[in-house]
Amino acid sequence: MKKRIGILLCAAAVVLCVSALACQPQPAKSLDGQNEVAAGKGQAKYVFLFIGDGMAMPQVSSAEVFSTARSSKDINITRLGFTKFPVTGLATTYDAGTFITDSASAGTAIATGNKTLSGVINMDAGKTQKFKPITEYIHEAGMKVGIVSTVTLNHATPASFYAKATSRSDYYDIAVQLAESDFDYYGGGSLLQQTGKNKDKQDALEIAKANGFTYVNTKDGFNALKPGGGKVIAISPRLQDDGAMQYEIDRKPDELSLADFTRKGIELLDNSKGFFMMIEGGKVDWACHANDAGAAIHDVLAMDAAIRVALDFAAKHPKNTLIVVTGDHETGGLTIGFAGTQYDTFFDKVALQKKSYVAFDDEVLKPYKAGISAANAKLADLLPSIKESFGIDFDSLSAFQKEQIEFAFQRSMGNEQIRSFAEDKYLLYGGYEPLTVKLTQMMNQTAGIGWTSYAHTGVPVPTFASGVHQEIFGGYYDNTDMFRKLASAMNLKVL
Ligand SMILES: [Zn+2]
């Protein structure tokens, strides 16, 4: 009985709270008030949120060093477009269960202002309560919403801006939520498990079309998209690993880039009430998981190129455009500096890389493995391709380095006799093709780049802001504050 009275009192309190809140919408603010915009300035009407997945300062700094200071002698660093932004901040990234977040809980934090467990999208740690992402508030305010990613559109980060799911792996369920959403523009990679895990469900793209979406996956179709044509799903004509867009390092000049998807988003979303576009450089993370600094750096630069497109738009709408660039976590434990090179760096070696680890696997290693038995395979057969792909001159390596590459080659060819303990295997290769990961790691090390992990790490991420209300993104805060800062800049009434 006591319990029942307690429940009734709680229920009454909730009703009172809800009705009070309904009458008086609460402005977005944190305890210290730092999320509130200054009075008198206009609303951020055109808002770009760029998220580099797996991008913390090491990824940003590596891209800057790569671009401008390729040897130890040349220490002039020219800033990227976004590192010249007037306001910088730092955000903690821990989630409800660990100091090292994943993209689902980090996406939930940024999109809804709530902590949750790794793997959960826009729901609480108990997996019962749903959180409303900022995009829903934006849509309700009459602004248009665009979501762009280089990885699959139902991957954790983009999903955090339109879906709610107990598990980020429920790809089909998330794809259906995208298909049934009323947001205006989805662009980039494809949909993972589009017809379900067992390929026995209704095609999510068919559901999307029935819900009014125009779908294109050709360059001509993409170019033909014009404003006023309704909701759009635009998928890159060329897909690479798991249906993601290709790595920037593997992109041919005439293929669509992240900048192209950003430019098209502006064209389609621009309207008098404003828009919000989330643009994710998702493969910075994937490259860093695989310890491929070259691929990661080129994808950071591709994001910078996309940000420059947003800056061009901002130049035309300086009073009400806001551009925010951040990361969701760091990946790989990347750093500038390696024990073997001490105080020196040789980023010119990274510039010799011509393929991502995925392209090397697909175009060199897999065909080679398919055409030869393990007994007949010789590392010498691949040395010309290795030099062409990664700039590694095998003859110039030390005996120790040669031995490591030969060992990894034997492992990639499935030579059982040299199989080591599972733990060693993971620490050595992280579940990737042994030869490929050893080649990128070794080339990175000779360039003075170190890695500590094949997973994420727990260091803070930087934020760069430019435009109206940029000042509230300065300082050191938590990733959940991003939601309140964006809401405040857009003058959204969020609970
Ligand atoms: Zn990751």
Tab-separated table of N, CA and C in Angstrom, residues 340-438:
chain	number	residue	atom	x	y	z
A	340	GLY	N	61.427	4.537	-32.067
A	340	GLY	CA	62.510	4.297	-33.031
A	340	GLY	C	63.004	5.540	-33.739
A	341	THR	N	62.175	6.575	-33.770
A	341	THR	CA	62.589	7.806	-34.474
A	341	THR	C	62.812	8.971	-33.507
A	342	GLN	N	62.506	8.723	-32.233
A	342	GLN	CA	62.715	9.710	-31.174
A	342	GLN	C	62.161	11.099	-31.542
A	343	TYR	N	63.039	12.083	-31.688
A	343	TYR	CA	62.565	13.458	-31.908
A	343	TYR	C	62.341	13.800	-33.380
A	344	ASP	N	62.565	12.823	-34.248
A	344	ASP	CA	62.432	13.113	-35.682
A	344	ASP	C	61.104	12.627	-36.237
A	345	THR	N	60.639	13.298	-37.272
A	345	THR	CA	59.475	12.833	-38.028
A	345	THR	C	59.809	12.900	-39.515
A	346	PHE	N	59.214	11.990	-40.244
A	346	PHE	CA	59.463	11.930	-41.698
A	346	PHE	C	58.129	11.708	-42.406
A	347	PHE	N	57.280	12.723	-42.354
A	347	PHE	CA	55.949	12.566	-42.940
A	347	PHE	C	55.997	12.448	-44.465
A	348	ASP	N	57.165	12.755	-45.050
A	348	ASP	CA	57.296	12.553	-46.497
A	348	ASP	C	57.084	11.087	-46.855
A	349	LYS	N	57.377	10.194	-45.899
A	349	LYS	CA	57.155	8.762	-46.152
A	349	LYS	C	55.665	8.460	-46.285
A	350	VAL	N	54.840	9.161	-45.513
A	350	VAL	CA	53.386	8.948	-45.601
A	350	VAL	C	52.869	9.424	-46.962
A	351	ALA	N	53.534	10.450	-47.483
A	351	ALA	CA	53.104	10.990	-48.784
A	351	ALA	C	53.331	9.995	-49.910
A	352	LEU	N	54.199	8.999	-49.684
A	352	LEU	CA	54.455	7.997	-50.732
A	352	LEU	C	53.346	6.944	-50.804
A	353	GLN	N	52.490	6.909	-49.779
A	353	GLN	CA	51.399	5.918	-49.758
A	353	GLN	C	50.356	6.272	-50.818
A	354	LYS	N	49.983	5.292	-51.607
A	354	LYS	CA	49.033	5.545	-52.703
A	354	LYS	C	47.716	4.802	-52.538
A	355	LYS	N	47.633	3.869	-51.591
A	355	LYS	CA	46.412	3.085	-51.399
A	355	LYS	C	46.124	2.965	-49.912
A	356	SER	N	44.828	2.841	-49.562
A	356	SER	CA	44.487	2.523	-48.182
A	356	SER	C	44.773	1.046	-47.939
A	357	TYR	N	44.768	0.662	-46.688
A	357	TYR	CA	44.960	-0.763	-46.363
A	357	TYR	C	43.877	-1.616	-47.023
A	358	VAL	N	42.660	-1.067	-47.148
A	358	VAL	CA	41.558	-1.827	-47.757
A	358	VAL	C	41.825	-2.044	-49.247
A	359	ALA	N	42.258	-0.996	-49.930
A	359	ALA	CA	42.540	-1.119	-51.366
A	359	ALA	C	43.691	-2.093	-51.586
A	360	PHE	N	44.696	-2.077	-50.698
A	360	PHE	CA	45.805	-3.030	-50.835
A	360	PHE	C	45.297	-4.461	-50.663
A	361	ASP	N	44.451	-4.660	-49.660
A	361	ASP	CA	43.864	-5.999	-49.460
A	361	ASP	C	43.084	-6.441	-50.696
A	362	ASP	N	42.197	-5.545	-51.167
A	362	ASP	CA	41.284	-5.904	-52.264
A	362	ASP	C	41.990	-6.048	-53.604
A	363	GLU	N	42.943	-5.163	-53.843
A	363	GLU	CA	43.522	-5.122	-55.192
A	363	GLU	C	44.827	-5.899	-55.313
A	364	VAL	N	45.503	-6.136	-54.199
A	364	VAL	CA	46.805	-6.810	-54.268
A	364	VAL	C	46.777	-8.154	-53.531
A	365	LEU	N	46.500	-8.099	-52.238
A	365	LEU	CA	46.690	-9.309	-51.428
A	365	LEU	C	45.655	-10.400	-51.715
A	366	LYS	N	44.382	-10.020	-51.772
A	366	LYS	CA	43.343	-11.047	-52.007
A	366	LYS	C	43.527	-11.733	-53.362
A	367	PRO	N	43.731	-10.981	-54.461
A	367	PRO	CA	43.953	-11.672	-55.734
A	367	PRO	C	45.190	-12.576	-55.705
A	368	TYR	N	46.238	-12.120	-55.012
A	368	TYR	CA	47.458	-12.943	-54.933
A	368	TYR	C	47.177	-14.248	-54.188
A	369	LYS	N	46.463	-14.129	-53.066
A	369	LYS	CA	46.157	-15.323	-52.267
A	369	LYS	C	45.278	-16.295	-53.048
A	370	ALA	N	44.383	-15.714	-53.824
A	370	ALA	CA	43.442	-16.558	-54.579
A	370	ALA	C	44.157	-17.329	-55.686
A	371	GLY	N	45.295	-16.823	-56.127
A	371	GLY	CA	45.942	-17.433	-57.290
A	371	GLY	C	47.148	-18.295	-56.965
A	372	ILE	N	47.439	-18.497	-55.698
A	372	ILE	CA	48.673	-19.242	-55.368
A	372	ILE	C	48.478	-20.044	-54.070
A	373	SER	N	49.142	-21.167	-53.976
A	373	SER	CA	49.056	-21.952	-52.739
A	373	SER	C	50.021	-21.357	-51.707
A	374	ALA	N	49.730	-21.610	-50.437
A	374	ALA	CA	50.586	-21.064	-49.373
A	374	ALA	C	52.016	-21.562	-49.539
A	375	ALA	N	52.167	-22.796	-49.987
A	375	ALA	CA	53.508	-23.383	-50.131
A	375	ALA	C	54.326	-22.673	-51.210
A	376	ASN	N	53.654	-22.196	-52.243
A	376	ASN	CA	54.374	-21.544	-53.345
A	376	ASN	C	54.498	-20.028	-53.183
A	377	ALA	N	53.797	-19.471	-52.195
A	377	ALA	CA	53.787	-18.016	-52.049
A	377	ALA	C	55.149	-17.497	-51.594
A	378	LYS	N	55.580	-16.391	-52.208
A	378	LYS	CA	56.868	-15.775	-51.826
A	378	LYS	C	56.667	-14.277	-51.647
A	379	LEU	N	57.191	-13.760	-50.561
A	379	LEU	CA	57.063	-12.321	-50.305
A	379	LEU	C	57.611	-11.513	-51.486
A	380	ALA	N	58.648	-12.048	-52.131
A	380	ALA	CA	59.284	-11.329	-53.249
A	380	ALA	C	58.269	-10.995	-54.340
A	381	ASP	N	57.264	-11.859	-54.501
A	381	ASP	CA	56.247	-11.608	-55.536
A	381	ASP	C	55.514	-10.284	-55.293
A	382	LEU	N	55.362	-9.915	-54.031
A	382	LEU	CA	54.550	-8.736	-53.694
A	382	LEU	C	55.365	-7.462	-53.488
A	383	LEU	N	56.688	-7.587	-53.463
A	383	LEU	CA	57.496	-6.405	-53.129
A	383	LEU	C	57.280	-5.218	-54.069
A	384	PRO	N	57.146	-5.444	-55.400
A	384	PRO	CA	56.875	-4.272	-56.254
A	384	PRO	C	55.559	-3.584	-55.885
A	385	SER	N	54.502	-4.374	-55.605
A	385	SER	CA	53.206	-3.782	-55.225
A	385	SER	C	53.284	-3.085	-53.876
A	386	ILE	N	54.075	-3.651	-52.977
A	386	ILE	CA	54.239	-3.041	-51.647
A	386	ILE	C	54.916	-1.675	-51.786
A	387	LYS	N	55.924	-1.620	-52.654
A	387	LYS	CA	56.627	-0.344	-52.858
A	387	LYS	C	55.678	0.684	-53.484
A	388	GLU	N	54.914	0.218	-54.470
A	388	GLU	CA	53.999	1.127	-55.165
A	388	GLU	C	52.877	1.612	-54.232
A	389	SER	N	52.374	0.721	-53.377
A	389	SER	CA	51.222	1.069	-52.528
A	389	SER	C	51.617	1.880	-51.296
A	390	PHE	N	52.714	1.480	-50.662
A	390	PHE	CA	53.081	2.110	-49.385
A	390	PHE	C	54.437	2.823	-49.395
A	391	GLY	N	55.115	2.802	-50.531
A	391	GLY	CA	56.413	3.465	-50.612
A	391	GLY	C	57.495	2.764	-49.813
A	392	ILE	N	57.275	1.501	-49.473
A	392	ILE	CA	58.257	0.782	-48.653
A	392	ILE	C	59.259	0.058	-49.562
A	393	ASP	N	60.530	0.449	-49.417
A	393	ASP	CA	61.598	-0.220	-50.162
A	393	ASP	C	62.163	-1.310	-49.258
A	394	PHE	N	61.791	-2.551	-49.542
A	394	PHE	CA	62.129	-3.665	-48.659
A	394	PHE	C	63.632	-3.762	-48.415
A	395	ASP	N	64.410	-3.546	-49.457
A	395	ASP	CA	65.876	-3.690	-49.321
A	395	ASP	C	66.481	-2.692	-48.330
A	396	SER	N	65.804	-1.580	-48.149
A	396	SER	CA	66.367	-0.562	-47.251
A	396	SER	C	65.988	-0.806	-45.782
A	397	LEU	N	65.173	-1.817	-45.522
A	397	LEU	CA	64.735	-2.071	-44.140
A	397	LEU	C	65.816	-2.796	-43.338
A	398	SER	N	65.728	-2.700	-42.024
A	398	SER	CA	66.662	-3.420	-41.158
A	398	SER	C	66.301	-4.910	-41.169
A	399	ALA	N	67.226	-5.732	-40.706
A	399	ALA	CA	66.980	-7.181	-40.668
A	399	ALA	C	65.764	-7.482	-39.793
A	400	PHE	N	65.627	-6.761	-38.695
A	400	PHE	CA	64.497	-6.966	-37.773
A	400	PHE	C	63.176	-6.629	-38.465
A	401	GLN	N	63.159	-5.516	-39.203
A	401	GLN	CA	61.931	-5.119	-39.915
A	401	GLN	C	61.577	-6.124	-41.013
A	402	LYS	N	62.603	-6.576	-41.744
A	402	LYS	CA	62.374	-7.563	-42.807
A	402	LYS	C	61.762	-8.840	-42.222
A	403	GLU	N	62.284	-9.240	-41.074
A	403	GLU	CA	61.806	-10.457	-40.411
A	403	GLU	C	60.327	-10.310	-40.020
A	404	GLN	N	59.960	-9.132	-39.501
A	404	GLN	CA	58.559	-8.901	-39.104
A	404	GLN	C	57.620	-8.966	-40.307
A	405	ILE	N	58.070	-8.414	-41.425
A	405	ILE	CA	57.220	-8.416	-42.623
A	405	ILE	C	57.115	-9.835	-43.193
A	406	GLU	N	58.200	-10.538	-43.210
A	406	GLU	CA	58.175	-11.933	-43.691
A	406	GLU	C	57.245	-12.774	-42.813
A	407	PHE	N	57.333	-12.579	-41.507
A	407	PHE	CA	56.487	-13.305	-40.552
A	407	PHE	C	55.014	-12.988	-40.818
A	408	ALA	N	54.717	-11.705	-40.980
A	408	ALA	CA	53.325	-11.301	-41.235
A	408	ALA	C	52.834	-11.852	-42.575
A	409	PHE	N	53.722	-11.880	-43.560
A	409	PHE	CA	53.350	-12.437	-44.875
A	409	PHE	C	52.958	-13.910	-44.724
A	410	GLN	N	53.786	-14.640	-43.983
A	410	GLN	CA	53.480	-16.063	-43.769
A	410	GLN	C	52.133	-16.220	-43.066
A	411	ARG	N	51.869	-15.326	-42.122
A	411	ARG	CA	50.579	-15.383	-41.407
A	411	ARG	C	49.422	-15.083	-42.352
A	412	SER	N	49.603	-14.092	-43.210
A	412	SER	CA	48.543	-13.756	-44.162
A	412	SER	C	48.304	-14.896	-45.139
A	413	MET	N	49.349	-15.643	-45.456
A	413	MET	CA	49.194	-16.747	-46.400
A	413	MET	C	48.673	-18.003	-45.703
A	414	GLY	N	48.446	-17.897	-44.393
A	414	GLY	CA	47.845	-19.019	-43.663
A	414	GLY	C	48.823	-20.108	-43.299
A	415	ASN	N	50.084	-19.760	-43.171
A	415	ASN	CA	51.068	-20.761	-42.780
A	415	ASN	C	50.889	-21.137	-41.308
A	416	GLU	N	50.324	-22.314	-41.084
A	416	GLU	CA	49.951	-22.748	-39.736
A	416	GLU	C	51.163	-22.908	-38.810
A	417	GLN	N	52.303	-23.264	-39.391
A	417	GLN	CA	53.456	-23.577	-38.538
A	417	GLN	C	53.934	-22.389	-37.718
A	418	ILE	N	53.649	-21.198	-38.176
A	418	ILE	CA	54.142	-20.059	-37.413
A	418	ILE	C	53.025	-19.399	-36.593
A	419	ARG	N	51.885	-20.103	-36.485
A	419	ARG	CA	50.761	-19.548	-35.734
A	419	ARG	C	51.182	-19.292	-34.280
A	420	SER	N	50.909	-18.111	-33.781
A	420	SER	CA	51.290	-17.801	-32.403
A	420	SER	C	50.037	-17.794	-31.525
A	421	PHE	N	50.199	-17.479	-30.268
A	421	PHE	CA	49.059	-17.449	-29.359
A	421	PHE	C	48.061	-16.371	-29.778
A	422	ALA	N	46.801	-16.601	-29.449
A	422	ALA	CA	45.747	-15.670	-29.867
A	422	ALA	C	46.046	-14.254	-29.395
A	423	GLU	N	46.542	-14.148	-28.165
A	423	GLU	CA	46.806	-12.822	-27.619
A	423	GLU	C	47.870	-12.093	-28.448
A	424	ASP	N	48.944	-12.827	-28.774
A	424	ASP	CA	50.003	-12.233	-29.594
A	424	ASP	C	49.438	-11.796	-30.929
A	425	LYS	N	48.581	-12.679	-31.487
A	425	LYS	CA	48.017	-12.418	-32.809
A	425	LYS	C	47.244	-11.108	-32.801
A	426	TYR	N	46.440	-10.924	-31.739
A	426	TYR	CA	45.646	-9.693	-31.673
A	426	TYR	C	46.559	-8.472	-31.491
A	427	LEU	N	47.511	-8.612	-30.574
A	427	LEU	CA	48.395	-7.461	-30.327
A	427	LEU	C	49.213	-7.118	-31.568
A	428	LEU	N	49.563	-8.139	-32.335
A	428	LEU	CA	50.361	-7.891	-33.535
A	428	LEU	C	49.541	-7.320	-34.684
A	429	TYR	N	48.331	-7.858	-34.872
A	429	TYR	CA	47.598	-7.523	-36.105
A	429	TYR	C	46.168	-7.031	-35.896
A	430	GLY	N	45.643	-7.111	-34.698
A	430	GLY	CA	44.313	-6.553	-34.407
A	430	GLY	C	43.175	-7.133	-35.219
A	431	GLY	N	43.345	-8.332	-35.763
A	431	GLY	CA	42.266	-8.935	-36.542
A	431	GLY	C	42.296	-8.547	-38.020
A	432	TYR	N	43.263	-7.746	-38.426
A	432	TYR	CA	43.387	-7.342	-39.829
A	432	TYR	C	44.312	-8.315	-40.559
A	433	GLU	N	44.444	-8.125	-41.875
A	433	GLU	CA	45.393	-8.927	-42.646
A	433	GLU	C	46.779	-8.670	-42.056
A	434	PRO	N	47.438	-9.707	-41.551
A	434	PRO	CA	48.739	-9.478	-40.895
A	434	PRO	C	49.736	-8.699	-41.745
A	435	LEU	N	49.864	-9.065	-43.014
A	435	LEU	CA	50.855	-8.373	-43.841
A	435	LEU	C	50.523	-6.884	-43.969
A	436	THR	N	49.242	-6.588	-44.248
A	436	THR	CA	48.860	-5.201	-44.511
A	436	THR	C	49.045	-4.334	-43.271
A	437	VAL	N	48.567	-4.823	-42.134
A	437	VAL	CA	48.673	-3.994	-40.928
A	437	VAL	C	50.142	-3.821	-40.539
A	438	LYS	N	50.942	-4.829	-40.772
A	438	LYS	CA	52.363	-4.694	-40.442
A	438	LYS	C	53.038	-3.661	-41.363
